[in-house]
């Protein structure tokens, strides 16, 4: 039975990443007693499931893609199944050590926020650069030429409004995701999060990152090693 806490519908997409998905689902199971959630897991390519549907206390739905889809297309399709008031995008390589949802939901409910996200740390406890300024040709060239990945914003202990937040963990009111039309699925991979945040801001909505502890992500940086991913990255750019 649903209580007064808003229901969060979470979309996760796996690319043969079940070794990452399973611990994330167990993290969500721990916080489910405090924040009711449902999860839709999309298998972008065929892979076996190392768990059963009844292993978790929340409703888990699994979609099998007949052929691989892009990041935005997968999450847009998940949204068509979504129930509840809020839609959350999570990468498989996220781990949640402390429940960020109460503060994120409060921000969504009590402000003009369109996209909210927690601060993201790597497994060493260092703050990731998951909140950034909009890319420009000059900024991109500087990153490429200097190979420096310095943060665009200094660490803060208060909520702030970056230009955009990374798509590894995003929470939106379902009404906002619907209003914006979701991700632009012409982006197969990379920069769809930049585009979504830009459209939210053009619609007069805030993009907000909260300095919450306990959300861990180790960025894969696949485009730094794989030519196919690099082509997708450059095309989206």
Short mmCIF file of C-alpha atoms in Angstrom, two decimals:
data_model
loop_
_atom_site.label_atom_id
_atom_site.label_comp_id
_atom_site.label_asym_id
_atom_site.label_seq_id
_atom_site.Cartn_x
_atom_site.Cartn_y
_atom_site.Cartn_z
CA UNK A 1 0.00 0.00 0.00
CA UNK A 2 1.36 3.39 -0.99
CA UNK A 3 2.01 5.85 1.82
CA UNK A 4 2.30 9.64 1.75
CA UNK A 5 5.88 9.53 0.47
CA UNK A 6 5.96 10.18 -3.30
CA UNK A 7 6.71 7.11 -5.40
CA UNK A 8 10.00 7.21 -7.32
CA UNK A 9 10.17 5.27 -10.58
CA UNK A 10 13.79 4.37 -11.33
CA UNK A 11 15.17 3.50 -14.78
CA UNK A 12 18.40 1.50 -15.08
CA UNK A 13 19.91 0.26 -18.35
CA UNK A 14 22.37 -2.64 -18.42
CA UNK A 15 24.92 -3.43 -21.12
CA UNK A 16 26.05 -6.83 -19.78
CA UNK A 17 26.65 -5.04 -16.46
CA UNK A 18 24.75 -7.34 -14.12
CA UNK A 19 27.80 -7.49 -11.84
CA UNK A 20 27.12 -3.78 -11.20
CA UNK A 21 23.33 -3.83 -11.36
CA UNK A 22 22.80 -6.43 -8.64
CA UNK A 23 24.63 -4.53 -5.85
CA UNK A 24 22.84 -1.33 -6.91
CA UNK A 25 19.48 -3.10 -6.63
CA UNK A 26 20.44 -4.28 -3.15
CA UNK A 27 21.33 -0.68 -2.23
CA UNK A 28 17.89 0.41 -3.42
CA UNK A 29 16.31 -2.42 -1.47
CA UNK A 30 17.85 -1.08 1.74
CA UNK A 31 16.41 2.40 1.25
CA UNK A 32 13.06 1.21 -0.13
CA UNK A 33 11.60 0.98 3.37
CA UNK A 34 12.11 4.75 3.71
CA UNK A 35 11.45 5.84 0.11
CA UNK A 36 9.00 3.72 -1.91
CA UNK A 37 10.48 2.95 -5.32
CA UNK A 38 9.78 0.89 -8.40
CA UNK A 39 12.57 -0.11 -10.79
CA UNK A 40 12.50 -0.79 -14.50
CA UNK A 41 15.65 -2.57 -15.66
CA UNK A 42 16.31 -2.53 -19.41
CA UNK A 43 18.63 -5.19 -20.82
CA UNK A 44 20.07 -3.41 -23.84
CA UNK A 45 21.73 -6.66 -24.99
CA UNK A 46 20.88 -10.22 -23.92
CA UNK A 47 22.34 -11.33 -20.59
CA UNK A 48 21.24 -13.72 -17.83
CA UNK A 49 19.67 -12.39 -14.65
CA UNK A 50 21.52 -13.51 -11.48
CA UNK A 51 18.46 -12.87 -9.32
CA UNK A 52 14.70 -13.43 -9.25
CA UNK A 53 11.94 -10.84 -9.25
CA UNK A 54 11.03 -11.58 -5.65
CA UNK A 55 14.58 -11.03 -4.31
CA UNK A 56 13.78 -7.39 -3.60
CA UNK A 57 11.13 -5.61 -1.58
CA UNK A 58 10.19 -3.26 -4.43
CA UNK A 59 8.49 -3.97 -7.75
CA UNK A 60 11.11 -4.83 -10.40
CA UNK A 61 10.20 -4.86 -14.08
CA UNK A 62 12.64 -6.16 -16.71
CA UNK A 63 12.56 -5.19 -20.39
CA UNK A 64 14.54 -7.09 -23.04
CA UNK A 65 15.55 -5.03 -26.07
CA UNK A 66 15.34 -6.86 -29.40
CA UNK A 67 18.24 -4.67 -30.51
CA UNK A 68 20.41 -2.12 -28.68
CA UNK A 69 19.03 1.36 -28.22
CA UNK A 70 20.72 4.61 -27.24
CA UNK A 71 20.82 6.06 -23.73
CA UNK A 72 17.97 8.50 -24.25
CA UNK A 73 15.74 6.10 -26.18
CA UNK A 74 16.02 3.49 -23.43
CA UNK A 75 15.10 5.89 -20.65
CA UNK A 76 12.29 7.44 -22.70
CA UNK A 77 10.78 3.99 -23.20
CA UNK A 78 11.15 3.29 -19.47
CA UNK A 79 9.27 6.53 -18.75
CA UNK A 80 6.34 5.29 -20.82
CA UNK A 81 5.97 2.57 -18.15
CA UNK A 82 6.54 4.94 -15.24
CA UNK A 83 4.10 5.32 -12.37
CA UNK A 84 4.29 7.84 -9.58
CA UNK A 85 5.34 11.42 -9.20
CA UNK A 86 9.09 11.31 -9.89
CA UNK A 87 11.33 9.73 -12.52
CA UNK A 88 14.94 8.84 -11.73
CA UNK A 89 17.74 7.86 -14.11
CA UNK A 90 20.51 5.74 -12.57
CA UNK A 91 23.64 4.29 -14.15
CA UNK A 92 24.49 0.69 -13.21
CA UNK A 93 27.84 1.76 -11.73
CA UNK A 94 26.22 3.94 -9.05
CA UNK A 95 26.32 2.76 -5.43
CA UNK A 96 24.12 4.35 -2.77
CA UNK A 97 25.47 4.26 0.79
CA UNK A 98 23.09 6.85 2.28
CA UNK A 99 19.56 7.61 1.12
CA UNK A 100 19.61 10.82 -1.00
CA UNK A 101 15.96 10.70 -2.04
CA UNK A 102 14.27 12.58 0.84
CA UNK A 103 16.38 15.70 0.24
CA UNK A 104 16.09 15.39 -3.56
CA UNK A 105 12.30 14.98 -3.38
CA UNK A 106 11.99 17.89 -0.99
CA UNK A 107 13.92 20.11 -3.41
CA UNK A 108 11.72 19.02 -6.32
CA UNK A 109 8.53 19.62 -4.33
CA UNK A 110 9.37 22.98 -2.80
CA UNK A 111 11.09 24.89 -5.60
CA UNK A 112 11.08 25.47 -9.35
CA UNK A 113 13.61 22.67 -9.79
CA UNK A 114 13.29 20.74 -13.02
CA UNK A 115 16.34 18.48 -12.67
CA UNK A 116 17.97 17.61 -9.34
CA UNK A 117 20.97 15.45 -8.55
CA UNK A 118 23.17 14.55 -5.59
CA UNK A 119 26.88 15.27 -5.45
CA UNK A 120 28.78 12.28 -6.81
CA UNK A 121 31.96 10.86 -5.28
CA UNK A 122 34.33 8.19 -6.55
CA UNK A 123 35.23 5.13 -4.50
CA UNK A 124 38.17 7.03 -2.97
CA UNK A 125 35.81 9.67 -1.59
CA UNK A 126 36.85 12.39 -4.03
CA UNK A 127 34.18 14.64 -5.50
CA UNK A 128 33.46 13.90 -9.16
CA UNK A 129 32.93 16.66 -11.73
CA UNK A 130 29.29 15.66 -12.31
CA UNK A 131 28.05 19.29 -12.27
CA UNK A 132 29.45 21.37 -15.11
CA UNK A 133 29.18 24.51 -17.17
CA UNK A 134 27.80 24.23 -20.67
CA UNK A 135 30.47 23.10 -23.17
CA UNK A 136 31.82 25.57 -25.70
CA UNK A 137 34.38 24.96 -28.45
CA UNK A 138 37.00 26.82 -26.38
CA UNK A 139 36.29 24.85 -23.20
CA UNK A 140 36.34 21.54 -25.07
CA UNK A 141 39.61 22.40 -26.82
CA UNK A 142 41.18 23.37 -23.48
CA UNK A 143 40.20 20.02 -21.92
CA UNK A 144 41.54 18.06 -24.90
CA UNK A 145 44.80 19.96 -25.23
CA UNK A 146 45.64 20.15 -21.53
CA UNK A 147 44.14 16.73 -20.64
CA UNK A 148 43.01 18.34 -17.39
CA UNK A 149 39.73 17.36 -15.79
CA UNK A 150 39.45 20.12 -13.22
CA UNK A 151 35.98 20.78 -11.75
CA UNK A 152 33.95 23.63 -13.22
CA UNK A 153 32.53 24.47 -9.80
CA UNK A 154 34.27 24.60 -6.45
CA UNK A 155 33.04 22.17 -3.78
CA UNK A 156 30.19 23.60 -1.73
CA UNK A 157 28.16 22.69 1.34
CA UNK A 158 24.95 24.20 -0.02
CA UNK A 159 22.69 23.46 -2.95
CA UNK A 160 23.66 25.30 -6.12
CA UNK A 161 22.54 25.68 -9.72
CA UNK A 162 25.08 24.36 -12.25
CA UNK A 163 24.47 24.60 -15.98
CA UNK A 164 23.98 20.83 -16.16
CA UNK A 165 24.38 17.63 -14.18
CA UNK A 166 25.56 14.24 -15.42
CA UNK A 167 23.02 11.61 -16.44
CA UNK A 168 24.48 8.96 -14.13
CA UNK A 169 21.97 10.09 -11.46
CA UNK A 170 19.13 12.49 -12.25
CA UNK A 171 15.74 12.98 -10.62
CA UNK A 172 12.89 14.89 -12.24
CA UNK A 173 9.23 15.39 -11.45
CA UNK A 174 7.39 13.15 -13.89
CA UNK A 175 5.42 16.18 -15.07
CA UNK A 176 8.67 17.95 -16.00
CA UNK A 177 10.07 14.96 -17.90
CA UNK A 178 6.78 14.80 -19.80
CA UNK A 179 6.77 18.56 -20.43
CA UNK A 180 10.31 18.45 -21.85
CA UNK A 181 9.57 15.40 -24.00
CA UNK A 182 12.28 13.41 -22.22
CA UNK A 183 15.71 12.94 -23.74
CA UNK A 184 16.32 13.76 -27.39
CA UNK A 185 16.99 10.24 -28.66
CA UNK A 186 18.90 11.54 -31.68
CA UNK A 187 21.81 11.49 -29.23
CA UNK A 188 22.80 7.83 -29.12
CA UNK A 189 25.22 8.31 -26.24
CA UNK A 190 26.80 11.37 -24.54
CA UNK A 191 25.50 14.96 -24.25
CA UNK A 192 21.84 13.98 -23.97
CA UNK A 193 22.07 15.07 -20.32
CA UNK A 194 23.52 18.45 -21.39
CA UNK A 195 20.67 18.89 -23.85
CA UNK A 196 17.97 17.95 -21.31
CA UNK A 197 19.32 20.40 -18.72
CA UNK A 198 19.59 23.14 -21.35
CA UNK A 199 15.95 22.65 -22.33
CA UNK A 200 14.89 22.64 -18.68
CA UNK A 201 16.64 25.94 -18.10
CA UNK A 202 15.12 27.43 -21.27
CA UNK A 203 11.73 26.43 -19.87
CA UNK A 204 12.45 28.49 -16.74
CA UNK A 205 13.27 25.50 -14.52
CA UNK A 206 16.27 25.15 -12.24
CA UNK A 207 18.99 22.52 -12.40
CA UNK A 208 20.09 21.79 -8.84
CA UNK A 209 22.86 19.72 -7.28
CA UNK A 210 22.72 18.96 -3.55
CA UNK A 211 25.91 18.31 -1.52
CA UNK A 212 24.68 14.94 -0.23
CA UNK A 213 27.03 12.18 0.95
CA UNK A 214 26.90 8.53 0.10
CA UNK A 215 26.46 8.38 -3.69
CA UNK A 216 29.46 6.72 -5.32
CA UNK A 217 30.33 6.42 -9.00
CA UNK A 218 33.50 5.38 -10.77
CA UNK A 219 33.29 6.85 -14.26
CA UNK A 220 34.13 4.33 -16.97
CA UNK A 221 35.59 6.93 -19.41
CA UNK A 222 34.99 4.40 -22.20
CA UNK A 223 35.39 7.01 -24.92
CA UNK A 224 39.01 7.45 -23.79
CA UNK A 225 39.77 3.82 -24.71
CA UNK A 226 37.32 2.65 -27.36
CA UNK A 227 37.20 4.21 -30.84
CA UNK A 228 33.49 3.43 -31.29
CA UNK A 229 32.57 5.25 -28.09
CA UNK A 230 34.88 8.10 -29.04
CA UNK A 231 32.99 8.49 -32.35
CA UNK A 232 29.68 8.63 -30.47
CA UNK A 233 31.16 11.19 -28.08
CA UNK A 234 32.42 13.41 -30.88
CA UNK A 235 29.19 13.08 -32.86
CA UNK A 236 27.09 14.12 -29.88
CA UNK A 237 29.47 16.96 -29.14
#
